PDB file of C-alpha atoms in Angstrom:
ATOM      1  CA  ILE A1225      64.306 -63.744 -21.473  1.00 37.00           C
ATOM      2  CA  LEU A1226      64.671 -60.063 -22.244  1.00 44.00           C
ATOM      3  CA  SER A1227      67.904 -58.541 -21.037  1.00 46.00           C
ATOM      4  CA  PRO A1228      67.570 -54.737 -19.808  1.00 47.00           C
ATOM      5  CA  PRO A1229      68.387 -52.471 -22.433  1.00 48.00           C
ATOM      6  CA  HIS A1230      70.770 -50.115 -20.347  1.00 51.00           C
ATOM      7  CA  GLY A1231      72.681 -52.458 -18.343  1.00 49.00           C
ATOM      8  CA  ASP A1232      70.936 -52.907 -14.802  1.00 49.00           C
ATOM      9  CA  GLU A1233      68.635 -49.610 -15.346  1.00 58.00           C
ATOM     10  CA  PRO A1234      65.086 -50.598 -14.467  1.00 53.00           C
ATOM     11  CA  GLN A1235      62.781 -50.498 -17.766  1.00 71.00           C
ATOM     12  CA  SER A1236      59.512 -48.422 -17.835  1.00 81.00           C
ATOM     13  CA  SER A1237      56.347 -49.907 -18.349  1.00 84.00           C
ATOM     14  CA  GLU A1238      56.464 -48.527 -22.025  1.00 84.00           C
ATOM     15  CA  GLU A1239      59.668 -50.141 -22.669  1.00 86.00           C
ATOM     16  CA  LYS A1240      58.560 -53.604 -21.329  1.00 88.00           C
ATOM     17  CA  GLN A1241      55.371 -53.489 -23.719  1.00 88.00           C
ATOM     18  CA  MET A1242      57.700 -52.473 -26.781  1.00 88.00           C
ATOM     19  CA  LEU A1243      60.166 -55.269 -26.040  1.00 91.00           C
ATOM     20  CA  ALA A1244      57.451 -57.826 -25.637  1.00 92.00           C
ATOM     21  CA  SER A1245      55.810 -56.711 -28.898  1.00 92.00           C
ATOM     22  CA  TRP A1246      59.156 -56.823 -30.685  1.00 94.00           C
ATOM     23  CA  ALA A1247      59.898 -60.425 -29.451  1.00 93.00           C
ATOM     24  CA  ASN A1248      56.487 -61.316 -30.755  1.00 94.00           C
ATOM     25  CA  LYS A1249      56.925 -59.551 -34.097  1.00 95.00           C
ATOM     26  CA  PRO A1250      60.214 -59.470 -35.220  1.00 95.00           C
ATOM     27  CA  ALA A1251      59.609 -58.706 -38.785  1.00 95.00           C
ATOM     28  CA  THR A1252      57.604 -55.567 -37.421  1.00 95.00           C
ATOM     29  CA  ALA A1253      60.870 -54.988 -35.258  1.00 96.00           C
ATOM     30  CA  ILE A1254      63.055 -55.008 -38.191  1.00 97.00           C
ATOM     31  CA  GLU A1255      60.897 -52.693 -40.302  1.00 96.00           C
ATOM     32  CA  ILE A1256      60.803 -50.020 -37.439  1.00 96.00           C
ATOM     33  CA  GLY A1257      64.419 -50.614 -37.014  1.00 97.00           C
ATOM     34  CA  ILE A1258      65.003 -49.642 -40.716  1.00 97.00           C
ATOM     35  CA  ARG A1259      63.090 -46.684 -40.498  1.00 96.00           C
ATOM     36  CA  TYR A1260      64.877 -45.407 -37.505  1.00 96.00           C
ATOM     37  CA  ILE A1261      68.310 -46.190 -39.317  1.00 97.00           C
ATOM     38  CA  LEU A1262      67.138 -44.183 -42.426  1.00 97.00           C
ATOM     39  CA  ASP A1263      66.079 -41.415 -40.394  1.00 95.00           C
ATOM     40  CA  GLU A1264      69.508 -41.292 -38.842  1.00 95.00           C
ATOM     41  CA  TRP A1265      71.317 -41.316 -42.146  1.00 96.00           C
ATOM     42  CA  SER A1266      72.203 -37.539 -42.551  1.00 94.00           C
ATOM     43  CA  THR A1267      73.072 -37.801 -46.409  1.00 95.00           C
ATOM     44  CA  PHE A1268      69.792 -39.524 -47.414  1.00 96.00           C
ATOM     45  CA  THR A1269      67.561 -37.341 -45.161  1.00 95.00           C
ATOM     46  CA  LEU A1270      69.354 -34.308 -46.601  1.00 95.00           C
ATOM     47  CA  ALA A1271      68.469 -35.864 -50.145  1.00 95.00           C
ATOM     48  CA  LEU A1272      65.148 -36.118 -48.959  1.00 94.00           C
ATOM     49  CA  GLU A1273      64.625 -32.574 -47.414  1.00 94.00           C
ATOM     50  CA  GLN A1274      66.144 -30.743 -50.626  1.00 95.00           C
ATOM     51  CA  SER A1275      64.249 -32.985 -53.183  1.00 95.00           C
ATOM     52  CA  TRP A1276      67.565 -34.236 -54.903  1.00 95.00           C
ATOM     53  CA  GLY A1277      65.022 -36.762 -56.447  1.00 94.00           C
ATOM     54  CA  GLY A1278      62.819 -34.045 -57.710  1.00 94.00           C
ATOM     55  CA  PRO A1279      59.009 -33.661 -56.697  1.00 94.00           C
ATOM     56  CA  ASP A1280      58.850 -37.541 -56.337  1.00 95.00           C
ATOM     57  CA  SER A1281      61.390 -37.819 -53.758  1.00 95.00           C
ATOM     58  CA  GLN A1282      59.340 -38.952 -50.896  1.00 95.00           C
ATOM     59  CA  ILE A1283      57.892 -41.666 -53.035  1.00 96.00           C
ATOM     60  CA  ARG A1284      61.179 -42.623 -54.123  1.00 96.00           C
ATOM     61  CA  ALA A1285      62.243 -42.682 -50.610  1.00 96.00           C
ATOM     62  CA  ASP A1286      59.046 -44.803 -49.473  1.00 96.00           C
ATOM     63  CA  TYR A1287      59.852 -47.283 -52.254  1.00 96.00           C
ATOM     64  CA  MET A1288      63.260 -47.968 -50.919  1.00 96.00           C
ATOM     65  CA  TYR A1289      61.965 -48.343 -47.570  1.00 97.00           C
ATOM     66  CA  GLN A1290      59.569 -50.935 -48.567  1.00 96.00           C
ATOM     67  CA  ASP A1291      62.155 -52.993 -50.754  1.00 97.00           C
ATOM     68  CA  LEU A1292      64.345 -52.994 -47.718  1.00 97.00           C
ATOM     69  CA  CYS A1293      61.552 -54.235 -45.297  1.00 97.00           C
ATOM     70  CA  SER A1294      60.677 -56.941 -48.065  1.00 96.00           C
ATOM     71  CA  TRP A1295      64.147 -58.011 -48.453  1.00 96.00           C
ATOM     72  CA  PHE A1296      65.021 -58.144 -44.777  1.00 97.00           C
ATOM     73  CA  THR A1297      62.051 -59.875 -43.829  1.00 95.00           C
ATOM     74  CA  LYS A1298      60.615 -62.130 -46.549  1.00 94.00           C
ATOM     75  CA  SER A1299      63.622 -63.101 -48.538  1.00 91.00           C
ATOM     76  CA  LYS A1300      64.415 -66.786 -48.614  1.00 89.00           C
ATOM     77  CA  LYS A1301      68.066 -66.218 -49.616  1.00 91.00           C
ATOM     78  CA  PRO A1302      70.787 -64.862 -47.151  1.00 92.00           C
ATOM     79  CA  VAL A1303      70.812 -61.376 -47.115  1.00 95.00           C
ATOM     80  CA  LYS A1304      74.548 -60.189 -48.036  1.00 96.00           C
ATOM     81  CA  TYR A1305      76.363 -57.045 -47.075  1.00 97.00           C
ATOM     82  CA  GLY A1306      77.666 -56.506 -50.559  1.00 96.00           C
ATOM     83  CA  GLU A1307      74.181 -56.804 -52.001  1.00 97.00           C
ATOM     84  CA  VAL A1308      72.815 -54.322 -49.728  1.00 97.00           C
ATOM     85  CA  GLU A1309      75.554 -51.783 -50.165  1.00 97.00           C
ATOM     86  CA  SER A1310      75.135 -51.993 -53.986  1.00 96.00           C
ATOM     87  CA  PHE A1311      71.470 -51.354 -53.545  1.00 97.00           C
ATOM     88  CA  LEU A1312      71.897 -48.440 -51.404  1.00 97.00           C
ATOM     89  CA  HIS A1313      74.470 -46.955 -53.738  1.00 96.00           C
ATOM     90  CA  GLU A1314      72.177 -47.736 -56.770  1.00 96.00           C
ATOM     91  CA  VAL A1315      69.215 -45.792 -55.022  1.00 96.00           C
ATOM     92  CA  MET A1316      71.301 -42.782 -54.204  1.00 96.00           C
ATOM     93  CA  GLU A1317      72.950 -42.366 -57.696  1.00 95.00           C
ATOM     94  CA  GLU A1318      69.715 -43.104 -59.846  1.00 95.00           C
ATOM     95  CA  ASP A1319      66.881 -41.854 -57.558  1.00 96.00           C
ATOM     96  CA  PHE A1320      68.574 -38.888 -56.005  1.00 96.00           C
ATOM     97  CA  GLN A1321      71.569 -38.186 -58.258  1.00 94.00           C
ATOM     98  CA  CYS A1322      73.883 -38.321 -55.386  1.00 93.00           C
ATOM     99  CA  GLU A1323      77.077 -40.241 -55.189  1.00 90.00           C
ATOM    100  CA  ALA A1324      77.641 -40.770 -51.430  1.00 89.00           C
ATOM    101  CA  GLU A1325      81.412 -41.054 -50.949  1.00 88.00           C
ATOM    102  CA  ASP A1326      81.309 -40.054 -47.182  1.00 90.00           C
ATOM    103  CA  GLY A1327      81.395 -43.427 -45.952  1.00 93.00           C
ATOM    104  CA  SER A1328      77.564 -43.280 -44.873  1.00 95.00           C
ATOM    105  CA  ILE A1329      76.461 -46.045 -47.242  1.00 96.00           C
ATOM    106  CA  GLU A1330      78.986 -48.370 -45.814  1.00 97.00           C
ATOM    107  CA  LEU A1331      77.981 -47.325 -42.176  1.00 96.00           C
ATOM    108  CA  THR A1332      73.966 -47.508 -42.974  1.00 97.00           C
ATOM    109  CA  THR A1333      74.841 -51.141 -44.464  1.00 97.00           C
ATOM    110  CA  LYS A1334      76.524 -52.313 -41.354  1.00 97.00           C
ATOM    111  CA  ARG A1335      73.770 -50.999 -39.274  1.00 97.00           C
ATOM    112  CA  LEU A1336      71.053 -52.700 -41.224  1.00 97.00           C
ATOM    113  CA  MET A1337      72.724 -55.885 -41.199  1.00 97.00           C
ATOM    114  CA  GLN A1338      73.476 -55.683 -37.380  1.00 97.00           C
ATOM    115  CA  LEU A1339      69.808 -54.964 -36.768  1.00 97.00           C
ATOM    116  CA  ARG A1340      68.815 -58.105 -38.771  1.00 96.00           C
ATOM    117  CA  LYS A1341      71.279 -60.127 -36.851  1.00 95.00           C
ATOM    118  CA  ASP A1342      70.142 -58.705 -33.573  1.00 95.00           C
ATOM    119  CA  VAL A1343      66.663 -59.310 -33.944  1.00 95.00           C
ATOM    120  CA  LEU A1344      66.522 -62.524 -36.110  1.00 93.00           C
ATOM    121  CA  GLU A1345      69.429 -64.458 -34.369  1.00 92.00           C
ATOM    122  CA  ASN A1346      70.092 -62.953 -31.175  1.00 92.00           C
ATOM    123  CA  LYS A1347      66.640 -61.764 -29.795  1.00 92.00           C
ATOM    124  CA  ASN A1348      68.332 -58.663 -28.767  1.00 94.00           C
ATOM    125  CA  PHE A1349      66.544 -55.499 -29.051  1.00 94.00           C
ATOM    126  CA  ASP A1350      69.098 -53.071 -26.898  1.00 93.00           C
ATOM    127  CA  ASN A1351      70.128 -50.853 -30.203  1.00 94.00           C
ATOM    128  CA  LEU A1352      66.670 -50.962 -31.508  1.00 94.00           C
ATOM    129  CA  LEU A1353      65.383 -49.572 -28.236  1.00 92.00           C
ATOM    130  CA  LEU A1354      68.015 -46.823 -28.073  1.00 93.00           C
ATOM    131  CA  MET A1355      67.045 -45.693 -31.621  1.00 94.00           C
ATOM    132  CA  TRP A1356      63.368 -45.633 -30.652  1.00 93.00           C
ATOM    133  CA  GLU A1357      64.566 -43.151 -27.614  1.00 91.00           C
ATOM    134  CA  ARG A1358      66.561 -41.045 -29.947  1.00 92.00           C
ATOM    135  CA  ALA A1359      63.708 -40.779 -32.436  1.00 91.00           C
ATOM    136  CA  ARG A1360      61.371 -39.648 -29.486  1.00 89.00           C
ATOM    137  CA  ARG A1361      63.790 -36.858 -28.500  1.00 88.00           C
ATOM    138  CA  ARG A1362      63.739 -35.878 -32.248  1.00 85.00           C
ATOM    139  CA  GLN A1363      60.297 -35.713 -32.317  1.00 82.00           C
ATOM    140  CA  GLY A1364      60.163 -33.644 -29.182  1.00 77.00           C
ATOM    141  CA  LYS A1365      62.532 -31.166 -30.582  1.00 71.00           C
ATOM    142  CA  LYS A1366      60.205 -30.848 -33.599  1.00 65.00           C
ATOM    143  CA  VAL A1367      57.291 -30.395 -31.364  1.00 63.00           C
ATOM    144  CA  ARG A1368      59.083 -27.564 -29.507  1.00 63.00           C
ATOM    145  CA  ALA A1369      60.413 -25.813 -32.752  1.00 63.00           C
ATOM    146  CA  ASN A1370      56.640 -26.001 -34.055  1.00 60.00           C
ATOM    147  CA  ALA A1371      55.236 -24.706 -30.537  1.00 60.00           C
ATOM    148  CA  GLU A1372      57.620 -21.474 -30.767  1.00 61.00           C
ATOM    149  CA  SER A1373      56.193 -20.540 -34.112  1.00 60.00           C
ATOM    150  CA  ARG A1374      52.640 -21.678 -33.622  1.00 58.00           C
ATOM    151  CA  PRO A1375      51.839 -22.736 -29.928  1.00 53.00           C
ATOM    152  CA  ASP A1376      48.388 -23.485 -30.652  1.00 55.00           C
ATOM    153  CA  GLN A1377      49.576 -26.414 -32.488  1.00 51.00           C
ATOM    154  CA  LEU A1378      51.149 -27.907 -29.300  1.00 48.00           C
ATOM    155  CA  GLU A1379      49.769 -31.437 -28.474  1.00 48.00           C
ATOM    156  CA  GLU A1380      47.775 -32.317 -25.372  1.00 46.00           C
ATOM    157  CA  GLY A1381      50.497 -33.289 -22.707  1.00 42.00           C
ATOM    158  CA  VAL A1382      53.323 -31.651 -24.283  1.00 45.00           C
ATOM    159  CA  VAL A1383      53.423 -28.551 -22.203  1.00 42.00           C
ATOM    160  CA  GLU A1384      55.605 -29.360 -19.386  1.00 44.00           C
ATOM    161  CA  THR A1385      57.700 -26.303 -18.482  1.00 45.00           C
ATOM    162  CA  ALA A1386      56.911 -22.763 -17.341  1.00 48.00           C
ATOM    163  CA  ASP A1387      58.601 -21.540 -20.759  1.00 48.00           C
ATOM    164  CA  ASP A1388      56.068 -23.511 -22.627  1.00 47.00           C
ATOM    165  CA  ILE A1389      53.086 -22.648 -20.344  1.00 50.00           C
ATOM    166  CA  GLU A1390      54.037 -18.438 -20.768  1.00 54.00           C
ATOM    167  CA  LEU A1391      54.514 -19.141 -24.547  1.00 52.00           C
ATOM    168  CA  VAL A1392      51.101 -20.585 -25.073  1.00 50.00           C
ATOM    169  CA  GLU A1393      49.351 -17.855 -22.887  1.00 58.00           C
ATOM    170  CA  LYS A1394      50.918 -15.435 -24.670  1.00 56.00           C
ATOM    171  CA  TYR A1395      50.027 -16.523 -28.024  1.00 54.00           C
ATOM    172  CA  GLU A1396      46.511 -16.904 -26.676  1.00 59.00           C
ATOM    173  CA  MET A1397      46.333 -13.332 -25.477  1.00 63.00           C
ATOM    174  CA  GLU A1398      47.645 -12.097 -29.065  1.00 60.00           C
ATOM    175  CA  GLN A1399      44.948 -14.334 -30.669  1.00 61.00           C
ATOM    176  CA  GLU A1400      42.210 -12.715 -28.332  1.00 64.00           C
ATOM    177  CA  GLU A1401      43.282  -9.180 -28.867  1.00 64.00           C
ATOM    178  CA  GLY A1402      43.430  -9.780 -32.779  1.00 61.00           C
ATOM    179  CA  GLY A1403      40.059 -11.460 -32.731  1.00 58.00           C
ATOM    180  CA  ASP A1404      38.390  -8.564 -31.170  1.00 59.00           C
ATOM    181  CA  ARG A1405      39.869  -6.089 -33.730  1.00 58.00           C
ATOM    182  CA  LYS A1406      38.611  -8.235 -36.198  1.00 52.00           C
ATOM    183  CA  ASN A1407      34.947  -8.563 -34.831  1.00 57.00           C
ATOM    184  CA  ASN A1408      34.798  -4.903 -34.601  1.00 58.00           C
ATOM    185  CA  SER A1409      35.673  -4.299 -38.158  1.00 54.00           C
ATOM    186  CA  ALA A1410      33.439  -6.959 -39.329  1.00 53.00           C
ATOM    187  CA  ASN A1411      30.520  -5.586 -37.708  1.00 57.00           C
ATOM    188  CA  THR A1412      31.256  -2.087 -39.368  1.00 52.00           C
ATOM    189  CA  ASN A1413      31.289  -3.819 -42.839  1.00 53.00           C
ATOM    190  CA  ASN A1414      28.693  -6.522 -42.724  1.00 53.00           C
ATOM    191  CA  THR A1415      25.811  -4.260 -44.471  1.00 49.00           C
ATOM    192  CA  SER A1416      27.770  -2.940 -47.266  1.00 50.00           C
ATOM    193  CA  ASN A1417      29.397  -6.623 -47.931  1.00 53.00           C
ATOM    194  CA  GLY A1418      26.239  -8.669 -47.547  1.00 53.00           C
ATOM    195  CA  ASN A1419      25.000  -8.098 -50.937  1.00 53.00           C
ATOM    196  CA  GLU A1420      28.334  -8.261 -52.627  1.00 53.00           C
ATOM    197  CA  GLY A1421      28.991 -11.888 -50.906  1.00 52.00           C
ATOM    198  CA  GLY A1422      25.631 -13.017 -52.243  1.00 51.00           C
ATOM    199  CA  ARG A1423      26.498 -11.955 -56.054  1.00 51.00           C
ATOM    200  CA  ARG A1424      29.847 -13.545 -55.555  1.00 50.00           C
ATOM    201  CA  ASP A1425      28.258 -16.997 -54.426  1.00 51.00           C
ATOM    202  CA  MET A1426      25.968 -17.043 -57.315  1.00 49.00           C
ATOM    203  CA  GLU A1427      28.800 -16.164 -59.794  1.00 49.00           C
ATOM    204  CA  THR A1428      30.925 -19.077 -58.136  1.00 47.00           C
ATOM    205  CA  GLU A1429      27.917 -21.540 -58.680  1.00 48.00           C
ATOM    206  CA  GLU A1430      27.656 -20.787 -62.424  1.00 47.00           C
ATOM    207  CA  GLN A1431      31.470 -21.406 -62.883  1.00 47.00           C
ATOM    208  CA  GLN A1432      31.441 -24.682 -61.243  1.00 45.00           C
ATOM    209  CA  PRO A1433      30.110 -26.864 -64.269  1.00 43.00           C
ATOM    210  CA  THR A1434      33.242 -25.160 -66.501  1.00 40.00           C
ATOM    211  CA  ASP A1435      35.580 -26.348 -63.798  1.00 40.00           C
ATOM    212  CA  ALA A1436      34.182 -29.877 -63.664  1.00 37.00           C
ATOM    213  CA  LYS A1437      34.433 -30.181 -67.278  1.00 39.00           C
ATOM    214  CA  ALA A1438      38.068 -29.469 -67.094  1.00 38.00           C
ATOM    215  CA  GLN A1439      38.569 -32.320 -64.954  1.00 41.00           C
ATOM    216  CA  GLU A1440      36.821 -35.127 -67.237  1.00 47.00           C
ATOM    217  CA  PRO A1441      39.272 -37.696 -68.194  1.00 45.00           C
ATOM    218  CA  LEU A1442      41.037 -37.743 -71.508  1.00 46.00           C
ATOM    219  CA  VAL A1443      39.803 -40.323 -74.147  1.00 48.00           C
ATOM    220  CA  ASP A1444      41.859 -41.166 -77.114  1.00 49.00           C
ATOM    221  CA  GLU A1445      40.914 -42.156 -80.694  1.00 53.00           C
ATOM    222  CA  ASP A1446      40.127 -45.624 -79.653  1.00 48.00           C
ATOM    223  CA  GLY A1447      37.779 -44.894 -76.837  1.00 49.00           C
ATOM    224  CA  PHE A1448      40.205 -45.904 -74.045  1.00 44.00           C
ATOM    225  CA  GLU A1449      40.669 -43.265 -71.206  1.00 41.00           C
ATOM    226  CA  THR A1450      43.872 -41.933 -70.675  1.00 40.00           C
ATOM    227  CA  VAL A1451      45.302 -42.225 -67.149  1.00 38.00           C
ATOM    228  CA  THR A1452      48.279 -40.367 -65.892  1.00 35.00           C
ATOM    229  CA  SER A1453      50.308 -42.638 -63.167  1.00 35.00           C
ATOM    230  CA  ARG A1454      53.452 -42.261 -61.535  1.00 33.00           C
ATOM    231  CA  LYS A1455      56.424 -44.137 -62.522  1.00 39.00           C
ATOM    232  CA  GLN A1456      56.434 -47.568 -61.195  1.00 39.00           C
ATOM    233  CA  ARG A1457      58.939 -49.029 -58.886  1.00 41.00           C
ATOM    234  CA  ARG A1458      61.858 -50.897 -60.513  1.00 43.00           C
ATOM    235  CA  ASN A1459      63.049 -54.129 -59.328  1.00 49.00           C
ATOM    236  CA  ARG A1460      66.392 -53.583 -58.049  1.00 46.00           C
ATOM    237  CA  ARG A1461      67.397 -56.625 -56.778  1.00 50.00           C
ATOM    238  CA  LYS A1462      66.937 -60.164 -57.501  1.00 45.00           C
ATOM    239  CA  LYS A1463      64.246 -62.172 -55.024  1.00 49.00           C
TER     240      LYS A1463
END
């Protein structure tokens, strides 16, 4: 029997479905929890946002997430606190050139270990459900921020307040006015630009073979194709 996540507060149908899904698939629940914990780790998210790991920062972050998921769900050996903490220190130092001395690695390690214990041993999803709710609120703030700059990007069903509706209506009016001005200008220049556009299309077609040739794979002296690949993930822990 699953306990209510907020004391005696009633659960919504969506929450009930979520809890049932997690109970049937604990490995998936752990993977989701790991993602939420990493998203709430401010030092790590800052390193990712500012590309402390270079242009491959997102790839490095994905590797860390995949390693943690595999470790926490498939390892046949006990997962130890000290090993997880050392792993996070190694990733931050080697992949993101960051020596996190703010205590965030220790806190993140505790949260990861507690997540695994809650899901696998206690069958308790209260903390995971709270993280899910916080993630929804963060996503809502991002949608709102995007809407303020580009109201046309609002997803269906997101517009809920009078401010949202007013924002979208104002944007649509501006787009219509701008579109009318562009159409009038385009009608004036259609005749003079028609022939030039045709010539540009012909020139583009003539240049395509050259561009395609530049993208041909490189072949070395022995006849082998040279392939540029990303750095392979290192095995940071013992299985």
